[in-house]
Amino acid sequence: MAQIQPRSSRRRMVRYGVPVAVAGVAAATVGLVPALASSGDPDLPKISAEELVAKMTKANVEHLSGTVKVSTDLGLPSLPGGSDGGSGGGFGGPHGSGDRAENDKSEKPDVSPGSELTKLASGEHTLRFAAAGPDKQRVSVLESTGEYSLIHNGRQLWAYDSAANAAWHSTVPKGAHGKKGKGDDAAGPASGATPGSLTPQQAAKQALKAVDTSTSVTVDGTAKVAGRDAYQLVIKPKGAPESTVESVRIAVDADKGLPLKFTLTPKEGDEPAVEMAYTKIDFGKPDPADFRFTPPKGADVTEAKPHQGSAPKAPEGLAGLSGAKIVNEGAGDWSKVARIDTGMPGGLGPAAGAKPGGGSGEQAQKLLDGFTKEVKGDFGTGRVISTRLVNALLTDDGDLYVGAVTKEGLVKAANQAAR
Amino acid sequence: MSQAETATGGLAPHSPTRPARAVWTLGLFRSELAVTFRRWRTLALLAVLAAVPVLVGIAVKIETGDGGSIGGGEGGPAFLSQVTGNGLFLVFTALAATLPFFLPMTVGVIAGDAVAGEAGAGTLRYLLVAPAGRTRLLLAKFSAVLAFCLAATATVAVFALATGALLFPTGQVTLLSGTSVSFGEGLLRAAAIAVTVALSLVGLAALGLFISTLTNSGVAAMAATVGLLITVQILGAIPQLDEIHPFLFTHYWLSFADLLRDPVYWDDLLKNLGLQALYAAVFGSAAWARFGARDITV
């Protein structure tokens, strides 16, 4: 077969240079633009840690809308075939794991904030947040082909889940509402399941609560977050060798004093365990229509029971925590361990373990050994569920010890409590 | 105009007047379009695509006919549970169901066959005899493949809409954010989604066209394109590889659902379009480089 050479090999090379150049330019753009955008930390006047904290607590941002990226990597042991249940189960013990499955069977899909927000405990999520004063907030969790919205407008609290086409409604009692509104920033109500609870502001507030003598607070340079200049506040536990927390880093808007980014890094591993950051923020007034909600046609509407509405506790899996007692009051804030009486003697033994898994006892035992470790101490025997941030010990007597402390610290605290 | 270019003169200077050039390009595109859409194979592919929403619609109707409901939001293609409430959602369900595999597969077949099929059948050199030039021939081929992307998506959407409107109630459309909009705006959003889905396939079309210029066997090009699609889908499903996921052309495919939010969430949609444009630029120019420099021996 005679090969006809259409062009000299040099011109051919030039031709092939075009796609290579296009790919190269694209790669350079992808690689350089974010690097250029984030490089050059803004030059801001020096500020002391105290001034920055004061600025942050005084911050009063009424109107705000933005996009928040939340990524959580607690290093939870993943259960086969049920990541949602796994995250609840890992943290809340046997309370959490069954929740989802039971709810699915019931007639009306459960879209109350508690069961939904447990999902945020693992993985990466994009949230849209809007606020207009303490009375109006809206947060939407953007799922790949669905959305979960939580809308707070005056005394009305609505939740809507698009995948199930179901809504949940609750009325916030008057008293509670007035108390919350006073002197609060845009994050609004401090209680569990209001839209504000998912923002960097709220996370920062929780972290600042722990600030006392056992904590070192420093300002560590500046950063650019969501296109805004920010100071970096670093909070580190002091003299708490048992704490699993390495540091908490908060990027505070230099102008508004609003926390824009919250990063919690555990001692184990370099990746942050919790990171919440605005990727876009706008201090303009959001469209009032954003806070209006009428349940769409055909949607199942669940009315919250009055007692549920007054104090919407966040994840239902953590409901048991209400009866929690701190067992080592003497310890610093960072090494506190809570004890919860689950009222379920037998703990995570084979019988209890088999229930959620549905497998035979032997299989359940194997599974159990996979993500828990048996420990012995003055409290008897128990099993420790470890994550990068939180460790939990469930004794055979049905006591659950939970704390952001190392396994050794947890066992020590449990021993003290048992004595 | 009678001066015929030789197969070797892809970009050789020739000087027909501008309008004549435009007419030539248009004519070339028209003939490519006719070649593509008159094939039985193309019509069969479109028929398969049309059958998907009809089957899904009938299945949902039968299952919910006795008053039952489609179980929860989990399992099955997205939006399936909303179909009974509003027939328009069948459009979104059908697109979400066909987008991972059916739709791109048909595009892979058409794009893979575009050049290699002609070469295999021995008709490519006759095409090159026409004074259109290789670049314009390639552009015409690419445009025809893009037209097929749009036609394939429109087929799914239109049949889904017809089935949905026949079997289920229509009316106010509930967006993902819980707000209701009129049926007219819902239709508008559905059209925008169909266009977005069609544009999502541009990257694969360019990739298929490039593969098509590499070989003289149409079947090999089709198989390679579809195989690549499957590989990318598998890579996209492996969580350990999440570092490379944003660069896979399938990564933002489901972002079309963001058009159903209120307000529309543009971030991923724009990333998708940018990524598709990038794939089109890289593999389009690669196809151009390969096709222009290639020896046409059959």
XYZ file of C-alpha atoms in Angstrom:
717
model
C 0.000 0.000 0.000
C 1.478 3.231 -1.045
C 1.566 5.762 1.752
C 1.065 9.293 0.643
C 2.769 11.776 2.892
C 0.462 14.746 3.021
C 2.836 16.985 4.895
C 6.360 17.206 6.059
C 6.852 15.770 9.494
C 7.715 19.201 10.830
C 4.376 20.688 9.894
C 2.759 17.622 11.318
C 4.466 18.297 14.629
C 3.169 21.852 14.558
C -0.346 20.543 14.050
C -0.083 18.210 17.012
C 1.278 21.115 18.988
C -2.158 22.745 18.967
C -4.034 20.209 21.131
C -1.001 19.896 23.377
C -0.915 23.669 23.770
C -4.657 23.793 24.483
C -4.307 21.079 27.106
C -1.275 22.805 28.573
C -2.991 26.169 28.809
C -6.010 24.495 30.390
C -3.855 22.650 32.918
C -1.966 25.837 33.722
C -5.212 27.733 34.193
C -6.669 25.039 36.408
C -3.489 24.843 38.432
C -2.468 28.478 38.590
C -5.648 30.457 38.910
C -6.657 29.081 42.321
C -3.029 29.344 43.431
C -2.875 32.978 42.321
C -6.234 33.736 43.855
C -5.274 32.338 47.236
C -1.699 33.535 47.244
C -0.745 36.838 48.763
C -2.468 36.767 52.137
C -4.032 40.181 52.591
C -2.052 42.862 54.368
C -4.079 43.836 57.411
C -3.231 45.942 60.444
C -2.037 43.933 63.421
C -4.642 42.863 65.888
C -4.379 41.091 69.226
C -6.239 37.883 69.921
C -8.400 39.616 72.537
C -9.371 42.360 70.131
C -10.221 39.822 67.480
C -12.378 37.761 69.825
C -14.113 40.931 70.962
C -14.680 41.923 67.362
C -16.119 38.531 66.649
C -18.518 38.539 69.609
C -19.653 42.063 68.778
C -20.249 41.228 65.136
C -23.757 42.093 64.140
C -24.527 41.078 60.612
C -28.204 41.309 59.874
C -28.374 40.448 56.224
C -26.353 37.798 54.610
C -26.562 35.110 51.999
C -23.938 32.717 50.834
C -22.804 29.250 50.034
C -21.162 27.131 52.705
C -19.114 24.018 52.086
C -19.129 21.618 54.987
C -16.794 18.682 54.949
C -16.589 16.249 57.791
C -14.078 13.477 58.061
C -14.383 12.003 61.488
C -12.808 8.773 60.347
C -15.942 6.911 61.285
C -15.863 3.225 60.648
C -18.191 2.740 57.712
C -20.759 0.044 58.069
C -21.364 -2.135 55.056
C -24.370 -1.047 53.048
C -25.540 1.923 55.072
C -23.432 4.998 55.353
C -26.263 7.080 56.767
C -26.993 4.709 59.572
C -23.317 4.242 60.182
C -22.647 7.827 60.998
C -25.484 7.961 63.461
C -24.566 4.641 64.968
C -20.923 5.407 65.395
C -21.608 8.442 67.456
C -24.821 7.790 69.262
C -24.412 4.093 69.855
C -27.343 1.778 69.406
C -29.793 4.655 69.430
C -28.786 5.952 66.074
C -28.352 2.985 63.848
C -31.934 1.824 63.661
C -33.495 5.229 63.213
C -33.371 5.510 59.505
C -34.667 2.063 58.729
C -37.583 2.413 61.112
C -38.540 5.762 59.681
C -38.550 4.444 56.168
C -41.174 1.918 57.042
C -43.529 4.385 58.645
C -46.234 5.876 56.477
C -44.997 9.408 56.373
C -41.374 9.935 55.560
C -39.548 11.532 58.453
C -38.158 14.849 57.329
C -37.767 16.470 60.718
C -34.472 18.337 60.935
C -32.988 15.882 63.399
C -32.977 12.821 61.209
C -31.880 14.797 58.161
C -29.022 16.703 59.663
C -27.384 13.541 60.945
C -26.380 13.000 57.348
C -24.114 16.008 57.551
C -21.943 14.156 60.048
C -19.981 12.606 57.224
C -18.779 13.540 53.805
C -18.925 16.779 51.889
C -21.981 18.937 51.579
C -22.879 22.211 49.978
C -25.260 24.440 51.847
C -26.950 27.602 50.839
C -27.585 29.989 53.662
C -29.546 33.200 53.837
C -30.448 35.361 56.791
C -32.348 38.571 57.318
C -32.176 39.440 60.964
C -32.706 37.045 63.841
C -36.203 36.091 62.699
C -35.563 34.912 59.197
C -33.111 32.293 58.127
C -33.031 29.684 55.496
C -30.587 26.909 54.860
C -30.695 24.440 51.995
C -28.599 21.322 51.823
C -27.903 20.746 48.143
C -27.879 17.063 47.339
C -27.008 15.843 43.885
C -30.584 15.577 42.637
C -32.430 16.766 45.671
C -32.522 19.438 48.258
C -33.341 19.693 51.917
C -34.471 23.094 53.050
C -34.987 24.453 56.522
C -36.809 27.773 56.692
C -37.233 29.834 59.831
C -39.529 32.805 59.524
C -40.775 34.441 62.684
C -42.397 31.686 64.721
C -42.639 29.273 61.824
C -40.085 26.586 61.265
C -40.468 24.576 58.085
C -38.438 21.746 56.653
C -38.871 20.406 53.139
C -37.289 17.374 51.584
C -37.598 17.309 47.813
C -36.701 13.648 47.355
C -39.608 12.539 49.540
C -41.782 15.559 48.662
C -42.519 15.907 52.338
C -42.580 18.838 54.704
C -42.230 19.217 58.452
C -43.654 22.095 60.372
C -43.169 23.407 63.847
C -44.125 26.548 65.683
C -41.531 28.191 67.851
C -43.050 29.352 71.148
C -42.971 33.069 71.788
C -40.836 33.103 74.902
C -38.006 31.111 73.494
C -37.961 33.233 70.415
C -37.524 36.615 72.111
C -34.683 35.380 74.252
C -32.772 34.093 71.313
C -33.125 37.152 69.185
C -31.395 39.508 71.588
C -27.844 40.491 70.784
C -27.370 37.608 68.478
C -25.634 37.744 65.156
C -27.150 36.487 61.952
C -26.674 32.927 63.044
C -29.706 33.531 65.196
C -31.131 31.006 67.594
C -28.556 28.986 69.384
C -30.703 25.896 69.739
C -29.964 22.791 67.776
C -31.859 22.586 64.555
C -32.391 26.089 63.311
C -30.881 27.090 59.995
C -28.099 29.074 61.643
C -26.622 26.059 63.355
C -24.849 24.924 60.225
C -22.736 27.966 59.593
C -19.179 28.821 60.532
C -20.545 31.525 62.874
C -22.266 29.015 65.072
C -19.352 26.624 65.094
C -17.025 29.459 66.050
C -19.324 30.458 68.875
C -19.229 26.952 70.289
C -15.466 26.927 70.095
C -15.200 30.277 71.862
C -17.310 28.974 74.717
C -14.468 26.674 75.565
C -11.985 29.536 75.783
C -10.607 29.851 79.298
C -7.358 29.189 81.086
C -6.982 25.777 79.510
C -6.837 27.284 76.054
C -4.385 29.320 74.078
C -5.805 31.802 71.614
C -3.538 33.413 69.063
C -3.828 35.329 65.839
C -1.981 33.526 63.102
C -1.695 35.665 60.028
C -4.370 36.485 57.537
C -6.193 34.698 54.768
C -8.653 35.262 51.994
C -11.936 33.419 52.339
C -14.743 33.732 49.789
C -12.961 36.759 48.357
C -12.860 38.609 51.669
C -9.924 39.537 53.860
C -9.834 37.685 57.130
C -7.727 37.236 60.248
C -6.923 33.716 61.336
C -7.674 32.935 64.940
C -6.141 29.748 66.299
C -7.483 28.099 69.406
C -5.427 25.305 70.932
C -6.011 23.210 74.011
C -3.399 23.858 76.690
C -2.261 21.138 79.045
C -4.755 18.569 77.851
C -2.689 15.664 76.591
C -5.753 13.464 76.382
C -7.685 15.736 74.061
C -7.951 14.566 70.492
C -8.196 18.154 69.269
C -5.040 19.605 67.799
C -6.389 23.043 66.974
C -9.387 25.046 65.958
C -8.778 27.671 63.329
C -11.292 30.395 62.618
C -10.993 32.877 59.795
C -12.664 36.105 60.929
C -13.756 38.699 58.419
C -11.504 41.706 58.979
C -14.261 44.172 58.299
C -17.424 42.612 59.662
C -15.989 40.378 62.374
C -17.960 37.467 61.014
C -16.372 34.011 61.106
C -16.011 32.912 57.506
C -14.260 29.625 57.961
C -14.019 27.115 60.758
C -11.505 24.306 60.751
C -11.102 21.677 63.434
C -7.981 19.588 63.161
C -7.567 16.489 65.291
C -4.184 15.303 66.497
C -4.475 12.186 64.421
C -3.826 12.838 60.743
C -3.334 16.142 58.952
C -6.724 16.474 57.338
C -9.254 18.568 59.236
C -12.037 16.614 60.870
C -14.552 19.367 60.409
C -14.332 22.227 57.973
C -17.028 24.759 57.320
C -16.313 27.624 55.019
C -18.162 30.179 53.010
C -17.278 29.842 49.363
C -19.438 32.805 48.488
C -20.834 35.468 50.723
C -22.986 38.496 50.099
C -23.963 41.014 52.752
C -26.849 42.381 50.703
C -30.442 41.930 51.710
C -31.762 38.554 50.576
C -35.038 38.307 48.689
C -37.842 38.219 51.293
C -39.539 35.524 49.211
C -36.717 33.186 50.203
C -38.142 33.003 53.702
C -41.720 32.365 52.714
C -42.776 28.778 52.567
C -46.062 27.140 51.784
C -46.072 23.391 51.517
C -46.352 22.453 47.855
C -49.319 20.617 46.469
C -49.223 16.914 47.175
C -46.546 17.091 49.835
C -46.899 15.119 53.062
C -46.862 17.555 55.938
C -45.883 16.395 59.397
C -46.708 18.646 62.315
C -44.098 18.524 65.040
C -45.380 17.576 68.489
C -45.415 20.670 70.702
C -42.633 19.515 72.996
C -40.518 18.673 70.014
C -41.060 22.063 68.527
C -40.038 24.026 71.595
C -36.561 22.592 71.628
C -35.744 21.085 68.279
C -32.801 18.943 69.232
C -30.451 18.307 66.403
C -29.686 14.707 65.521
C -32.182 12.279 66.966
C -29.422 9.820 67.416
C -28.033 12.113 70.043
C -31.285 12.413 71.923
C -29.832 10.301 74.682
C -27.233 12.946 75.299
C -29.763 15.025 77.152
C -29.218 12.773 80.141
C -25.479 13.130 79.883
C -23.347 13.749 82.946
C -19.791 14.982 82.882
C -17.782 12.407 84.795
C -14.509 14.270 85.174
C -15.497 17.763 86.208
C -11.989 18.420 87.423
C -10.471 18.013 84.002
C -9.958 20.898 81.622
C -12.664 21.678 79.122
C -10.846 19.850 76.406
C -10.668 16.481 78.169
C -14.201 16.261 79.511
C -15.940 12.931 79.208
C -19.687 12.504 79.352
C -21.502 9.475 80.687
C -24.877 8.497 79.358
C -26.958 5.711 80.773
C -28.418 4.039 77.730
C -30.543 1.782 79.904
C -29.595 -1.133 77.725
C -27.514 -3.606 79.677
C -25.682 -5.927 77.388
C -24.062 -3.103 75.513
C -22.774 -3.967 72.110
C -22.765 -7.677 72.787
C -23.610 -10.064 70.011
C -27.326 -9.938 70.761
C -27.550 -6.184 70.515
C -25.185 -6.053 67.619
C -27.131 -8.540 65.587
C -30.239 -6.417 65.512
C -29.182 -3.616 63.220
C -27.058 -5.832 61.058
C -29.690 -8.474 60.663
C -27.010 -11.150 60.365
C -26.430 -14.130 62.594
C -24.666 -13.691 65.912
C -21.354 -14.858 64.607
C -21.340 -12.463 61.712
C -22.360 -9.620 63.928
C -19.523 -10.454 66.290
C -17.076 -10.308 63.426
C -18.483 -7.033 62.263
C -18.316 -5.723 65.798
C -14.677 -6.667 66.139
C -14.044 -4.864 62.908
C -14.885 -1.424 64.151
C -14.748 -1.663 67.921
C -12.124 -2.747 70.437
C -12.842 -4.562 73.640
C -11.435 -2.912 76.763
C -11.467 -3.875 80.426
C -11.280 -1.698 83.506
C -12.927 -0.862 86.779
C -16.119 -0.323 84.850
C -16.133 -3.946 83.784
C -15.760 -4.722 80.125
C -16.855 -2.618 77.253
C -16.199 -1.725 73.686
C -14.558 1.379 72.327
C -15.632 2.905 69.046
C -12.854 5.128 67.788
C -12.976 7.997 65.378
C -10.352 10.616 64.722
C -12.142 13.099 66.906
C -14.524 11.389 69.259
C -14.132 8.147 71.149
C -17.021 6.346 72.728
C -16.996 3.507 75.214
C -20.070 1.399 75.738
C -19.812 -0.823 78.784
C -21.625 -4.081 79.204
C -23.672 -2.400 81.926
C -25.136 -0.075 79.335
C -23.162 3.035 80.228
C -21.892 5.095 77.328
C -18.863 7.318 77.821
C -18.214 9.851 75.103
C -15.528 12.462 74.781
C -13.165 14.184 72.408
C -10.322 12.438 74.170
C -7.987 9.600 73.298
C -8.954 6.022 74.011
C -6.621 5.914 77.012
C -8.087 9.127 78.380
C -11.562 7.745 77.940
C -10.755 4.511 79.790
C -9.100 6.509 82.577
C -12.140 8.722 82.971
C -14.438 5.705 82.949
C -12.319 4.051 85.627
C -12.539 7.139 87.800
C -16.264 7.268 87.346
C -16.684 3.614 88.216
C -14.746 4.073 91.445
C -15.624 26.366 -8.105
C -14.903 23.423 -10.266
C -11.340 23.282 -9.104
C -11.224 20.150 -6.986
C -8.938 19.878 -4.068
C -6.903 16.796 -3.774
C -6.994 14.620 -0.737
C -3.624 15.921 0.221
C -4.581 19.564 0.189
C -6.453 19.890 3.418
C -5.594 23.491 4.097
C -4.142 24.438 0.739
C -5.068 27.949 -0.243
C -7.908 28.180 -2.671
C -9.969 31.210 -3.347
C -13.673 30.833 -3.807
C -15.517 33.942 -2.716
C -16.796 34.202 0.833
C -20.510 33.482 0.231
C -19.572 30.497 -1.867
C -17.514 29.197 1.028
C -20.386 29.629 3.432
C -22.719 27.838 1.066
C -20.231 25.043 0.757
C -19.903 24.713 4.524
C -23.649 24.769 4.967
C -24.121 22.283 2.184
C -21.521 20.019 3.690
C -23.201 20.247 7.085
C -26.591 19.550 5.540
C -25.342 16.512 3.716
C -23.613 15.271 6.881
C -26.831 15.757 8.794
C -28.749 13.834 6.156
C -26.184 11.038 6.165
C -26.386 10.781 9.934
C -30.127 10.947 10.378
C -31.099 8.813 7.366
C -29.243 5.831 8.724
C -31.361 3.048 10.113
C -28.883 2.746 12.914
C -29.471 6.326 14.024
C -33.219 5.895 13.881
C -32.963 2.681 15.885
C -30.880 4.419 18.544
C -33.420 7.226 18.774
C -36.232 4.665 19.003
C -34.496 2.984 21.955
C -34.089 6.354 23.633
C -37.740 7.168 23.028
C -38.812 3.853 24.547
C -37.099 4.510 27.889
C -39.395 7.282 29.180
C -42.469 5.515 27.830
C -41.543 2.322 29.672
C -40.659 4.168 32.881
C -43.938 6.094 32.711
C -46.033 2.967 32.169
C -44.187 1.109 34.936
C -44.779 3.916 37.414
C -48.430 4.130 36.359
C -48.969 0.404 36.879
C -47.218 0.379 40.229
C -49.155 3.338 41.550
C -52.402 2.472 39.784
C -53.905 0.817 42.873
C -53.235 3.841 45.035
C -49.836 2.701 46.207
C -46.862 4.972 46.067
C -43.363 4.619 44.820
C -41.293 3.841 47.849
C -39.366 6.741 49.342
C -36.797 8.813 47.613
C -34.128 6.178 47.784
C -33.345 3.729 45.010
C -34.289 4.110 41.383
C -33.495 7.095 39.224
C -33.778 10.574 40.671
C -37.140 12.356 40.732
C -39.017 9.063 40.296
C -41.170 9.638 43.367
C -42.295 13.030 42.108
C -43.560 11.663 38.785
C -46.971 10.681 40.162
C -47.515 14.229 41.383
C -46.557 15.938 38.165
C -46.031 14.385 34.754
C -43.350 16.929 33.929
C -41.039 15.187 36.362
C -40.963 12.218 33.984
C -38.765 14.388 31.764
C -36.244 14.802 34.583
C -36.484 11.161 35.605
C -35.960 9.975 32.046
C -32.982 12.266 31.526
C -31.456 11.253 34.858
C -32.001 7.587 33.969
C -30.567 7.760 30.464
C -27.745 10.196 31.112
C -25.309 7.851 32.835
C -25.257 5.338 30.015
C -27.915 5.222 27.277
C -27.542 8.742 25.969
C -23.738 8.873 25.926
C -23.621 5.414 24.391
C -25.649 6.538 21.405
C -23.451 9.615 21.085
C -20.379 7.396 21.258
C -21.746 5.260 18.427
C -22.481 8.241 16.189
C -19.265 10.125 16.994
C -17.071 7.051 16.730
C -18.525 6.226 13.358
C -18.281 9.752 11.976
C -14.874 9.554 10.308
C -13.800 5.958 10.825
C -17.040 4.656 9.351
C -16.494 6.620 6.150
C -12.898 5.494 6.023
C -13.945 1.882 6.546
C -16.563 2.086 3.815
C -14.078 3.721 1.468
C -16.165 6.864 1.042
C -13.863 9.224 2.908
C -11.583 9.938 -0.026
C -14.505 10.897 -2.218
C -15.587 13.376 0.426
C -12.109 14.841 0.434
C -12.217 15.353 -3.305
C -14.829 18.038 -2.803
C -13.263 21.485 -2.487
C -14.282 21.860 1.111
C -11.052 21.058 2.851
C -10.433 18.695 5.692
C -10.969 21.228 8.449
C -14.385 22.127 7.200
C -15.295 18.509 6.642
C -14.310 17.785 10.248
C -16.292 20.778 11.452
C -19.304 19.571 9.515
C -18.909 16.115 11.034
C -18.598 17.558 14.526
C -21.650 19.765 13.998
C -23.633 16.759 12.820
C -22.625 14.840 15.964
C -23.623 17.803 18.128
C -26.936 17.941 16.286
C -27.380 14.297 17.163
C -26.640 15.040 20.850
C -29.434 17.594 20.819
C -31.768 15.335 18.855
C -31.153 12.390 21.197
C -31.792 14.485 24.309
C -34.834 16.103 22.731
C -36.201 12.660 21.832
C -35.996 11.520 25.441
C -37.448 14.794 26.728
C -40.315 15.012 24.237
C -41.396 11.390 24.639
C -41.126 11.737 28.420
C -43.233 14.879 28.335
C -45.881 13.265 26.150
C -46.013 10.134 28.298
C -46.004 12.144 31.504
C -48.771 14.436 30.336
C -50.898 11.496 29.201
C -50.528 9.312 32.281
C -50.104 11.766 35.149
C -51.546 15.063 36.252
C -49.762 18.247 35.283
C -49.986 21.719 36.683
C -47.918 23.687 39.143
C -44.395 22.378 39.373
C -42.727 22.035 42.760
C -39.055 22.927 42.554
C -36.457 21.188 44.670
C -36.400 24.100 47.089
C -40.085 23.631 47.806
C -41.343 26.608 45.824
C -44.057 26.138 43.234
C -43.881 27.633 39.787
C -46.366 27.664 36.921
C -46.403 24.821 34.425
C -45.137 27.216 31.755
C -42.026 28.039 33.757
C -41.637 24.336 34.506
C -41.661 23.648 30.771
C -39.097 26.368 30.250
C -36.857 24.855 32.897
C -37.341 21.415 31.321
C -36.218 22.814 27.974
C -33.182 24.412 29.621
C -32.393 21.079 31.254
C -32.641 19.259 27.914
C -30.203 21.746 26.369
C -27.868 21.395 29.369
C -27.914 17.618 29.056
C -27.177 17.893 25.337
C -24.264 20.225 26.090
C -23.028 17.770 28.737
C -22.436 15.327 25.916
C -20.209 17.685 23.903
C -17.018 16.511 25.611
C -17.758 12.893 24.817
C -18.686 13.814 21.236
C -15.294 15.493 20.713
C -13.543 12.545 22.300
C -15.422 10.130 20.035
C -14.588 12.201 16.970
C -10.913 12.178 17.887
C -10.911 8.401 18.350
C -12.735 8.168 15.053
C -9.861 9.894 13.254
C -7.381 7.387 14.675
C -8.659 4.291 12.961
C -10.202 3.087 9.730
C -12.610 0.775 11.493
C -15.902 2.303 12.540
C -16.673 -0.539 14.918
C -13.319 -0.157 16.646
C -13.872 3.570 17.122
C -17.373 3.066 18.507
C -16.217 0.325 20.851
C -13.275 2.397 22.026
C -15.471 5.441 22.702
C -18.120 3.500 24.576
C -15.420 1.555 26.422
C -13.790 4.803 27.458
C -17.149 6.064 28.658
C -17.612 2.989 30.849
C -14.072 3.300 32.190
C -14.628 6.934 33.103
C -17.937 6.078 34.776
C -16.172 3.396 36.841
C -13.338 5.752 37.773
C -15.941 8.280 38.796
C -17.513 5.782 41.164
C -14.334 4.966 43.069
C -14.189 7.219 46.130
C -10.429 6.791 46.548
C -9.875 8.588 43.252
C -11.772 11.720 44.219
C -8.708 13.804 43.395
C -9.223 13.258 39.681
C -13.023 13.242 39.701
C -13.465 16.944 38.872
C -11.564 16.346 35.638
C -13.729 13.486 34.378
C -16.197 14.603 31.759
C -18.972 12.715 33.536
C -18.402 14.386 36.899
C -20.897 17.246 36.651
C -23.468 15.484 34.488
C -26.126 15.378 37.176
C -25.696 19.098 37.825
C -28.611 19.677 35.455
C -30.785 19.171 38.528
C -29.442 22.477 39.854
C -31.670 24.202 37.300
C -34.607 23.020 39.402
C -33.472 24.918 42.466
C -34.798 28.285 43.454
C -32.707 30.327 42.900
C -30.743 28.304 40.366
C -27.387 27.120 41.725
C -24.986 27.987 38.927
C -21.618 26.821 40.259
C -21.685 23.218 39.091
C -23.623 24.006 35.919
C -20.950 26.467 34.824
C -18.182 24.070 35.827
C -19.858 21.423 33.689
C -20.070 23.694 30.669
C -16.465 24.793 31.152
C -15.285 21.211 31.418
C -17.193 20.205 28.284
C -15.748 23.179 26.408
C -12.280 22.153 27.560
C -12.758 18.582 26.347
C -14.157 19.884 23.071
C -11.152 22.203 22.616
C -8.517 19.601 23.484
C -9.954 16.647 21.608
C -11.432 18.753 18.816
C -8.009 20.215 18.059
C -6.433 16.777 18.465
C -8.911 15.410 15.941
C -8.086 18.322 13.635
C -4.359 17.706 13.980
C -4.736 14.013 13.352
C -7.227 14.300 10.530
C -5.362 17.035 8.705
C -2.072 15.185 8.840
C -3.457 11.766 8.230
C -2.815 9.575 5.201
C -6.090 8.640 3.622
C -5.278 5.414 1.892
C -8.647 3.780 1.735
